[in-house]
Amino acid sequence: RPHTEMRQFENSPATVFVPAEQGALREALQRAKKNTTLVLSKGVYEEAEVLVIDVEGLCIVAFDEIPLDGRAPTTIVGNSNLLTGESPLFHIKAKDFCLRNVCLELSSQSPGDCCLLISDKSEASIENCRISAGSKFIGIEIGQYAKPTIKGCDVVRNKIGIYMNDHASPALSHNTIHECGTGVCVTDHASGCCSDSTIHNCHEAGIVATGNSETCFRNNEVRDAGVCGVLFAHESCARVEGCRIHGRHTNGVQAGDAADPFVTGSSVAGALGSGVMLHGRARGFFSLNTVQGSCLAGVGVRDSAAPVFVENQIVGGRTSGLVLLGAA
């Protein structure tokens, strides 16, 4: 039977030291009371079932911070031989929960659908963690009106790095999201804010905003996405403020399907196609942006799109600064 050591500390009802032994973390979670801190040791915790967090005030922390390079000292793994069913590795339902300095991984053949699911109006705090679910699954999914804070995390090698739906309203800041299919995807009336983060080297898009989403993206760097730096679709009203969208993606910013984005104070540079491409009845308001170095048009508008442009700079394009086609 795994051994866990419990000690009393001032300002904390219980602190439990959990060794990296088979079953120790699950046992600690089952025994944990309100406002318990679980301190993880160095090592790998392999999990056979979903870890459900529904105890209020619980905190799971590893004292060793995750290094910039290399495997984290403390890792929780959903193992392909253990985890069963299309379920997350971690499911956070508690309103008050903290996870810090821990790496969450799904092994390459795991049937789980995401590393971390945050739901049920949770206001959890995820800090300085590494999240990696592999190319088939989601790193972090946020839904059901959840309002978590996710800060300083490394979200790497996921199908979607962070997926927000069902009226989620998180605060994301100072994260690095990379080597994913899509970096951040927001849909289904999601709002909240993603700020001061770096999203790079995603195979499809850095940011996708769709499904009536209203998320604000502020002061982020988005670079070297495979298809689009930022894609707006399906009536999204998302905002992009003060972002740098650079690198060798096909289009820097693209909007279609009646999207109505607000883009201001941002720079778009180096697109292999157009810096800004609007189509499919897209609208939108674009002000005080700089578009430069596009291989095709700086701005292309077609297919009944009707955006508003105010005081933007379009410079250094290799063909046309502005192209209007069809019923634009």
Short mmCIF file of C-alpha atoms in Angstrom, two decimals:
data_model
loop_
_atom_site.label_atom_id
_atom_site.label_comp_id
_atom_site.label_asym_id
_atom_site.label_seq_id
_atom_site.Cartn_x
_atom_site.Cartn_y
_atom_site.Cartn_z
CA ARG A 1 0.00 0.00 0.00
CA PRO A 2 1.46 3.41 -0.93
CA HIS A 3 2.63 5.48 2.01
CA THR A 4 1.61 9.14 2.30
CA GLU A 5 2.85 11.37 5.09
CA MET A 6 0.54 14.01 6.55
CA ARG A 7 1.74 17.01 8.53
CA GLN A 8 0.01 20.04 9.98
CA PHE A 9 1.24 23.47 8.91
CA GLU A 10 0.15 26.91 9.97
CA ASN A 11 -2.53 28.39 7.64
CA SER A 12 -3.12 24.97 6.06
CA PRO A 13 -5.33 22.22 7.52
CA ALA A 14 -3.15 19.50 5.99
CA THR A 15 -0.11 19.04 3.82
CA VAL A 16 0.39 15.56 2.37
CA PHE A 17 3.69 14.43 0.87
CA VAL A 18 2.95 11.98 -1.95
CA PRO A 19 5.71 9.65 -3.19
CA ALA A 20 6.02 8.68 -6.85
CA GLU A 21 4.61 5.20 -6.29
CA GLN A 22 1.88 3.34 -8.12
CA GLY A 23 -1.50 4.42 -6.73
CA ALA A 24 -0.13 6.96 -4.25
CA LEU A 25 -1.60 10.05 -5.93
CA ARG A 26 -5.02 8.46 -6.36
CA GLU A 27 -5.06 7.40 -2.72
CA ALA A 28 -4.07 10.90 -1.61
CA LEU A 29 -6.87 12.44 -3.68
CA GLN A 30 -9.43 10.02 -2.25
CA ARG A 31 -8.38 10.88 1.30
CA ALA A 32 -7.96 14.62 0.78
CA LYS A 33 -10.16 17.02 2.72
CA LYS A 34 -10.96 20.64 1.99
CA ASN A 35 -7.91 22.95 1.77
CA THR A 36 -5.39 20.11 1.54
CA THR A 37 -2.03 20.60 -0.21
CA LEU A 38 -0.56 17.56 -1.96
CA VAL A 39 3.20 17.88 -2.42
CA LEU A 40 4.54 15.63 -5.17
CA SER A 41 8.07 14.28 -5.20
CA LYS A 42 10.32 13.96 -8.22
CA GLY A 43 9.36 11.09 -10.49
CA VAL A 44 6.61 9.76 -12.75
CA TYR A 45 3.06 9.08 -11.55
CA GLU A 46 1.31 6.66 -13.94
CA GLU A 47 -2.47 6.82 -13.75
CA ALA A 48 -5.00 4.13 -14.66
CA GLU A 49 -8.17 6.24 -14.35
CA VAL A 50 -9.38 9.81 -14.59
CA LEU A 51 -8.22 12.01 -11.72
CA VAL A 52 -11.36 13.93 -10.73
CA ILE A 53 -10.83 17.05 -8.63
CA ASP A 54 -14.05 17.92 -6.79
CA VAL A 55 -12.68 18.82 -3.32
CA GLU A 56 -12.61 22.57 -2.72
CA GLY A 57 -9.35 24.26 -1.82
CA LEU A 58 -7.15 21.40 -2.97
CA CYS A 59 -3.67 22.24 -4.25
CA ILE A 60 -1.29 19.86 -6.06
CA VAL A 61 2.24 21.20 -6.24
CA ALA A 62 5.78 20.07 -7.00
CA PHE A 63 8.43 22.28 -5.41
CA ASP A 64 10.88 21.76 -8.28
CA GLU A 65 10.03 24.14 -11.11
CA ILE A 66 9.90 22.80 -14.66
CA PRO A 67 13.17 23.54 -16.54
CA LEU A 68 13.15 25.37 -19.85
CA ASP A 69 14.48 22.28 -21.61
CA GLY A 70 14.09 18.61 -20.84
CA ARG A 71 11.52 16.50 -18.99
CA ALA A 72 9.88 17.93 -15.92
CA PRO A 73 11.07 16.57 -12.56
CA THR A 74 7.46 15.66 -11.64
CA THR A 75 5.26 14.12 -14.34
CA ILE A 76 1.76 12.65 -14.24
CA VAL A 77 1.18 10.31 -17.19
CA GLY A 78 -1.99 8.77 -18.60
CA ASN A 79 -0.40 5.54 -19.72
CA SER A 80 -1.65 3.77 -22.87
CA ASN A 81 -1.73 0.46 -21.01
CA LEU A 82 -3.68 1.88 -18.08
CA LEU A 83 -5.99 4.77 -18.95
CA THR A 84 -9.23 3.57 -20.56
CA GLY A 85 -12.09 5.30 -22.34
CA GLU A 86 -12.35 8.70 -24.05
CA SER A 87 -11.76 10.66 -20.88
CA PRO A 88 -9.32 13.31 -19.69
CA LEU A 89 -6.35 12.53 -17.51
CA PHE A 90 -7.34 15.35 -15.13
CA HIS A 91 -10.94 16.59 -14.71
CA ILE A 92 -11.26 19.68 -12.53
CA LYS A 93 -14.77 20.33 -11.21
CA ALA A 94 -13.92 22.16 -7.97
CA LYS A 95 -14.26 25.93 -8.04
CA ASP A 96 -11.10 26.44 -5.96
CA PHE A 97 -8.12 24.33 -7.07
CA CYS A 98 -4.44 24.92 -7.78
CA LEU A 99 -1.98 22.91 -9.89
CA ARG A 100 1.64 24.10 -9.96
CA ASN A 101 5.01 22.97 -11.37
CA VAL A 102 3.69 19.66 -12.72
CA CYS A 103 3.93 18.06 -16.17
CA LEU A 104 0.81 16.29 -17.51
CA GLU A 105 1.21 13.87 -20.40
CA LEU A 106 -0.78 11.36 -22.39
CA SER A 107 1.34 8.59 -23.86
CA SER A 108 1.26 8.23 -27.63
CA GLN A 109 -1.34 5.42 -27.70
CA SER A 110 -3.58 6.59 -24.86
CA PRO A 111 -7.35 6.52 -25.59
CA GLY A 112 -7.91 9.61 -23.43
CA ASP A 113 -9.25 12.70 -25.26
CA CYS A 114 -7.37 15.46 -23.42
CA CYS A 115 -4.84 16.01 -20.66
CA LEU A 116 -6.77 18.55 -18.61
CA LEU A 117 -10.52 19.29 -18.60
CA ILE A 118 -11.80 22.27 -16.57
CA SER A 119 -15.59 22.53 -16.20
CA ASP A 120 -18.50 23.21 -13.81
CA LYS A 121 -17.78 26.94 -13.36
CA SER A 122 -14.36 26.14 -11.95
CA GLU A 123 -12.01 29.03 -11.14
CA ALA A 124 -8.95 26.81 -10.90
CA SER A 125 -5.40 28.14 -11.11
CA ILE A 126 -2.88 26.32 -13.34
CA GLU A 127 0.63 27.73 -13.03
CA ASN A 128 4.03 26.81 -14.46
CA CYS A 129 2.89 23.45 -15.79
CA ARG A 130 3.73 21.57 -18.96
CA ILE A 131 0.81 20.03 -20.87
CA SER A 132 1.36 17.51 -23.66
CA ALA A 133 -1.37 15.22 -25.01
CA GLY A 134 0.16 14.20 -28.33
CA SER A 135 -0.89 15.01 -31.89
CA LYS A 136 -4.36 13.39 -31.64
CA PHE A 137 -5.70 15.01 -28.48
CA ILE A 138 -6.38 18.32 -26.73
CA GLY A 139 -3.98 19.72 -24.17
CA ILE A 140 -6.39 21.83 -22.08
CA GLU A 141 -10.17 21.98 -22.59
CA ILE A 142 -12.18 24.67 -20.77
CA GLY A 143 -15.99 24.63 -20.78
CA GLN A 144 -19.24 24.86 -18.83
CA TYR A 145 -18.80 28.52 -17.78
CA ALA A 146 -15.40 27.80 -16.22
CA LYS A 147 -13.18 30.81 -15.40
CA PRO A 148 -9.72 29.40 -14.68
CA THR A 149 -6.42 31.26 -14.59
CA ILE A 150 -3.68 29.61 -16.65
CA LYS A 151 -0.31 31.30 -16.35
CA GLY A 152 3.28 30.55 -17.28
CA CYS A 153 2.52 27.15 -18.81
CA ASP A 154 4.28 25.32 -21.62
CA VAL A 155 1.60 23.73 -23.83
CA VAL A 156 3.37 21.59 -26.39
CA ARG A 157 2.61 18.84 -28.93
CA ASN A 158 -1.19 18.68 -28.82
CA LYS A 159 -3.87 18.51 -31.52
CA ILE A 160 -5.23 21.72 -29.98
CA GLY A 161 -3.19 23.40 -27.30
CA ILE A 162 -6.04 25.16 -25.46
CA TYR A 163 -9.70 24.63 -26.46
CA MET A 164 -12.37 26.92 -24.98
CA ASN A 165 -16.12 26.29 -25.42
CA ASP A 166 -19.53 26.45 -23.73
CA HIS A 167 -19.28 30.02 -22.35
CA ALA A 168 -15.81 29.51 -20.89
CA SER A 169 -14.16 32.75 -19.75
CA PRO A 170 -10.57 32.04 -18.70
CA ALA A 171 -7.64 34.35 -18.05
CA LEU A 172 -4.63 33.04 -19.98
CA SER A 173 -1.32 34.87 -19.66
CA HIS A 174 2.41 34.40 -20.21
CA ASN A 175 2.00 30.94 -21.72
CA THR A 176 4.00 29.35 -24.53
CA ILE A 177 1.92 27.24 -26.92
CA HIS A 178 3.82 25.47 -29.67
CA GLU A 179 4.13 22.43 -31.94
CA CYS A 180 0.35 21.89 -31.89
CA GLY A 181 -2.14 21.44 -34.72
CA THR A 182 -3.92 24.62 -33.57
CA GLY A 183 -2.54 26.71 -30.73
CA VAL A 184 -5.73 28.19 -29.24
CA CYS A 185 -9.29 27.47 -30.42
CA VAL A 186 -12.30 29.36 -29.01
CA THR A 187 -15.94 28.57 -29.86
CA ASP A 188 -19.49 28.31 -28.53
CA HIS A 189 -19.75 31.77 -26.89
CA ALA A 190 -16.35 31.55 -25.19
CA SER A 191 -14.97 34.86 -23.94
CA GLY A 192 -12.17 35.70 -21.49
CA CYS A 193 -8.70 36.93 -22.41
CA CYS A 194 -5.45 35.47 -23.73
CA SER A 195 -2.57 37.88 -23.19
CA ASP A 196 1.22 38.19 -23.25
CA SER A 197 1.66 34.70 -24.66
CA THR A 198 3.72 33.21 -27.49
CA ILE A 199 2.03 30.87 -29.97
CA HIS A 200 4.41 29.45 -32.56
CA ASN A 201 5.12 26.62 -34.97
CA CYS A 202 1.57 25.27 -35.05
CA HIS A 203 0.83 23.11 -38.09
CA GLU A 204 -2.57 24.62 -38.94
CA ALA A 205 -3.39 27.89 -37.17
CA GLY A 206 -2.03 29.84 -34.25
CA ILE A 207 -5.48 31.06 -33.16
CA VAL A 208 -8.95 29.97 -34.35
CA ALA A 209 -11.99 31.98 -33.17
CA THR A 210 -15.37 30.61 -34.22
CA GLY A 211 -18.92 29.90 -32.98
CA ASN A 212 -19.97 33.35 -31.65
CA SER A 213 -16.83 33.60 -29.53
CA GLU A 214 -15.90 36.94 -27.96
CA THR A 215 -12.43 36.21 -26.59
CA CYS A 216 -9.87 39.02 -26.45
CA PHE A 217 -6.31 38.28 -27.60
CA ARG A 218 -3.99 41.00 -26.31
CA ASN A 219 -0.23 41.53 -26.69
CA ASN A 220 0.46 38.03 -27.99
CA GLU A 221 3.09 36.91 -30.47
CA VAL A 222 1.80 34.50 -33.13
CA ARG A 223 4.38 33.21 -35.60
CA ASP A 224 5.09 30.53 -38.16
CA ALA A 225 1.72 28.78 -38.31
CA GLY A 226 1.21 26.38 -41.21
CA VAL A 227 -1.98 27.91 -42.66
CA CYS A 228 -3.20 30.96 -40.71
CA GLY A 229 -1.82 33.11 -37.96
CA VAL A 230 -5.33 34.05 -36.79
CA LEU A 231 -8.55 32.64 -38.29
CA PHE A 232 -12.03 34.05 -37.56
CA ALA A 233 -15.12 32.07 -38.63
CA HIS A 234 -18.81 31.37 -37.90
CA GLU A 235 -19.88 34.77 -36.55
CA SER A 236 -17.01 35.18 -34.13
CA CYS A 237 -16.68 38.66 -32.64
CA ALA A 238 -13.26 38.04 -31.07
CA ARG A 239 -10.79 40.88 -30.58
CA VAL A 240 -7.10 41.07 -31.43
CA GLU A 241 -5.29 43.96 -29.75
CA GLY A 242 -1.59 44.79 -29.95
CA CYS A 243 -0.52 41.39 -31.29
CA ARG A 244 2.45 40.52 -33.51
CA ILE A 245 1.42 38.03 -36.21
CA HIS A 246 4.59 37.24 -38.09
CA GLY A 247 6.19 34.41 -40.03
CA ARG A 248 5.69 32.09 -42.93
CA HIS A 249 2.02 31.18 -42.72
CA THR A 250 -0.30 31.33 -45.76
CA ASN A 251 -2.41 34.24 -44.47
CA GLY A 252 -1.65 36.36 -41.43
CA VAL A 253 -5.27 37.15 -40.50
CA GLN A 254 -8.23 35.49 -42.23
CA ALA A 255 -11.96 36.00 -41.61
CA GLY A 256 -14.98 34.28 -43.19
CA ASP A 257 -18.42 32.81 -42.46
CA ALA A 258 -19.92 36.12 -41.31
CA ALA A 259 -17.24 36.69 -38.69
CA ASP A 260 -17.12 40.20 -37.26
CA PRO A 261 -13.73 40.61 -35.53
CA PHE A 262 -12.15 43.72 -34.04
CA VAL A 263 -8.43 44.00 -34.84
CA THR A 264 -6.41 47.00 -33.66
CA GLY A 265 -2.85 48.06 -32.98
CA SER A 266 -1.41 44.83 -34.38
CA SER A 267 1.34 44.03 -36.87
CA VAL A 268 1.09 41.38 -39.59
CA ALA A 269 4.26 40.53 -41.47
CA GLY A 270 5.79 37.98 -43.81
CA ALA A 271 2.70 36.07 -44.94
CA LEU A 272 3.23 33.76 -47.91
CA GLY A 273 -0.24 34.73 -49.19
CA SER A 274 -2.12 37.81 -47.95
CA GLY A 275 -1.48 39.68 -44.77
CA VAL A 276 -5.24 40.05 -44.21
CA MET A 277 -7.81 38.02 -46.18
CA LEU A 278 -11.58 38.57 -45.79
CA HIS A 279 -14.26 36.50 -47.51
CA GLY A 280 -17.60 34.77 -46.99
CA ARG A 281 -19.64 37.79 -45.74
CA ALA A 282 -17.04 38.65 -43.11
CA ARG A 283 -17.27 42.12 -41.63
CA GLY A 284 -14.96 43.38 -38.93
CA PHE A 285 -13.28 46.60 -37.84
CA PHE A 286 -9.54 47.03 -38.50
CA SER A 287 -7.72 50.07 -37.17
CA LEU A 288 -4.15 51.22 -36.53
CA ASN A 289 -2.62 48.00 -37.84
CA THR A 290 0.53 47.52 -39.91
CA VAL A 291 0.61 44.92 -42.69
CA GLN A 292 3.95 44.40 -44.38
CA GLY A 293 6.00 42.00 -46.44
CA SER A 294 3.15 39.85 -47.79
CA CYS A 295 4.01 37.74 -50.83
CA LEU A 296 0.61 38.43 -52.44
CA ALA A 297 -1.82 41.19 -51.42
CA GLY A 298 -1.39 43.17 -48.25
CA VAL A 299 -5.19 43.06 -47.84
CA GLY A 300 -7.58 40.95 -49.94
CA VAL A 301 -11.38 41.33 -49.77
CA ARG A 302 -13.82 39.12 -51.70
CA ASP A 303 -17.11 37.15 -51.61
CA SER A 304 -19.42 39.81 -50.17
CA ALA A 305 -17.10 40.67 -47.30
CA ALA A 306 -17.67 44.20 -45.97
CA PRO A 307 -15.03 45.20 -43.41
CA VAL A 308 -14.19 48.68 -42.14
CA PHE A 309 -10.56 49.84 -42.29
CA VAL A 310 -9.39 52.97 -40.45
CA GLU A 311 -5.81 54.31 -40.35
CA ASN A 312 -3.95 51.14 -41.25
CA GLN A 313 -0.53 50.94 -42.94
CA ILE A 314 0.03 48.47 -45.78
CA VAL A 315 3.68 48.44 -46.88
CA GLY A 316 6.18 46.27 -48.66
CA GLY A 317 3.85 43.83 -50.38
CA ARG A 318 5.26 42.09 -53.42
CA THR A 319 2.12 42.46 -55.58
CA SER A 320 -0.80 44.70 -54.55
CA GLY A 321 -1.45 46.60 -51.36
CA LEU A 322 -5.23 46.11 -51.60
CA VAL A 323 -7.20 43.68 -53.77
CA LEU A 324 -11.03 43.78 -54.08
CA LEU A 325 -12.78 40.92 -55.87
CA GLY A 326 -16.35 39.85 -56.63
CA ALA A 327 -19.06 41.56 -54.57
CA ALA A 328 -16.63 42.97 -51.98
#
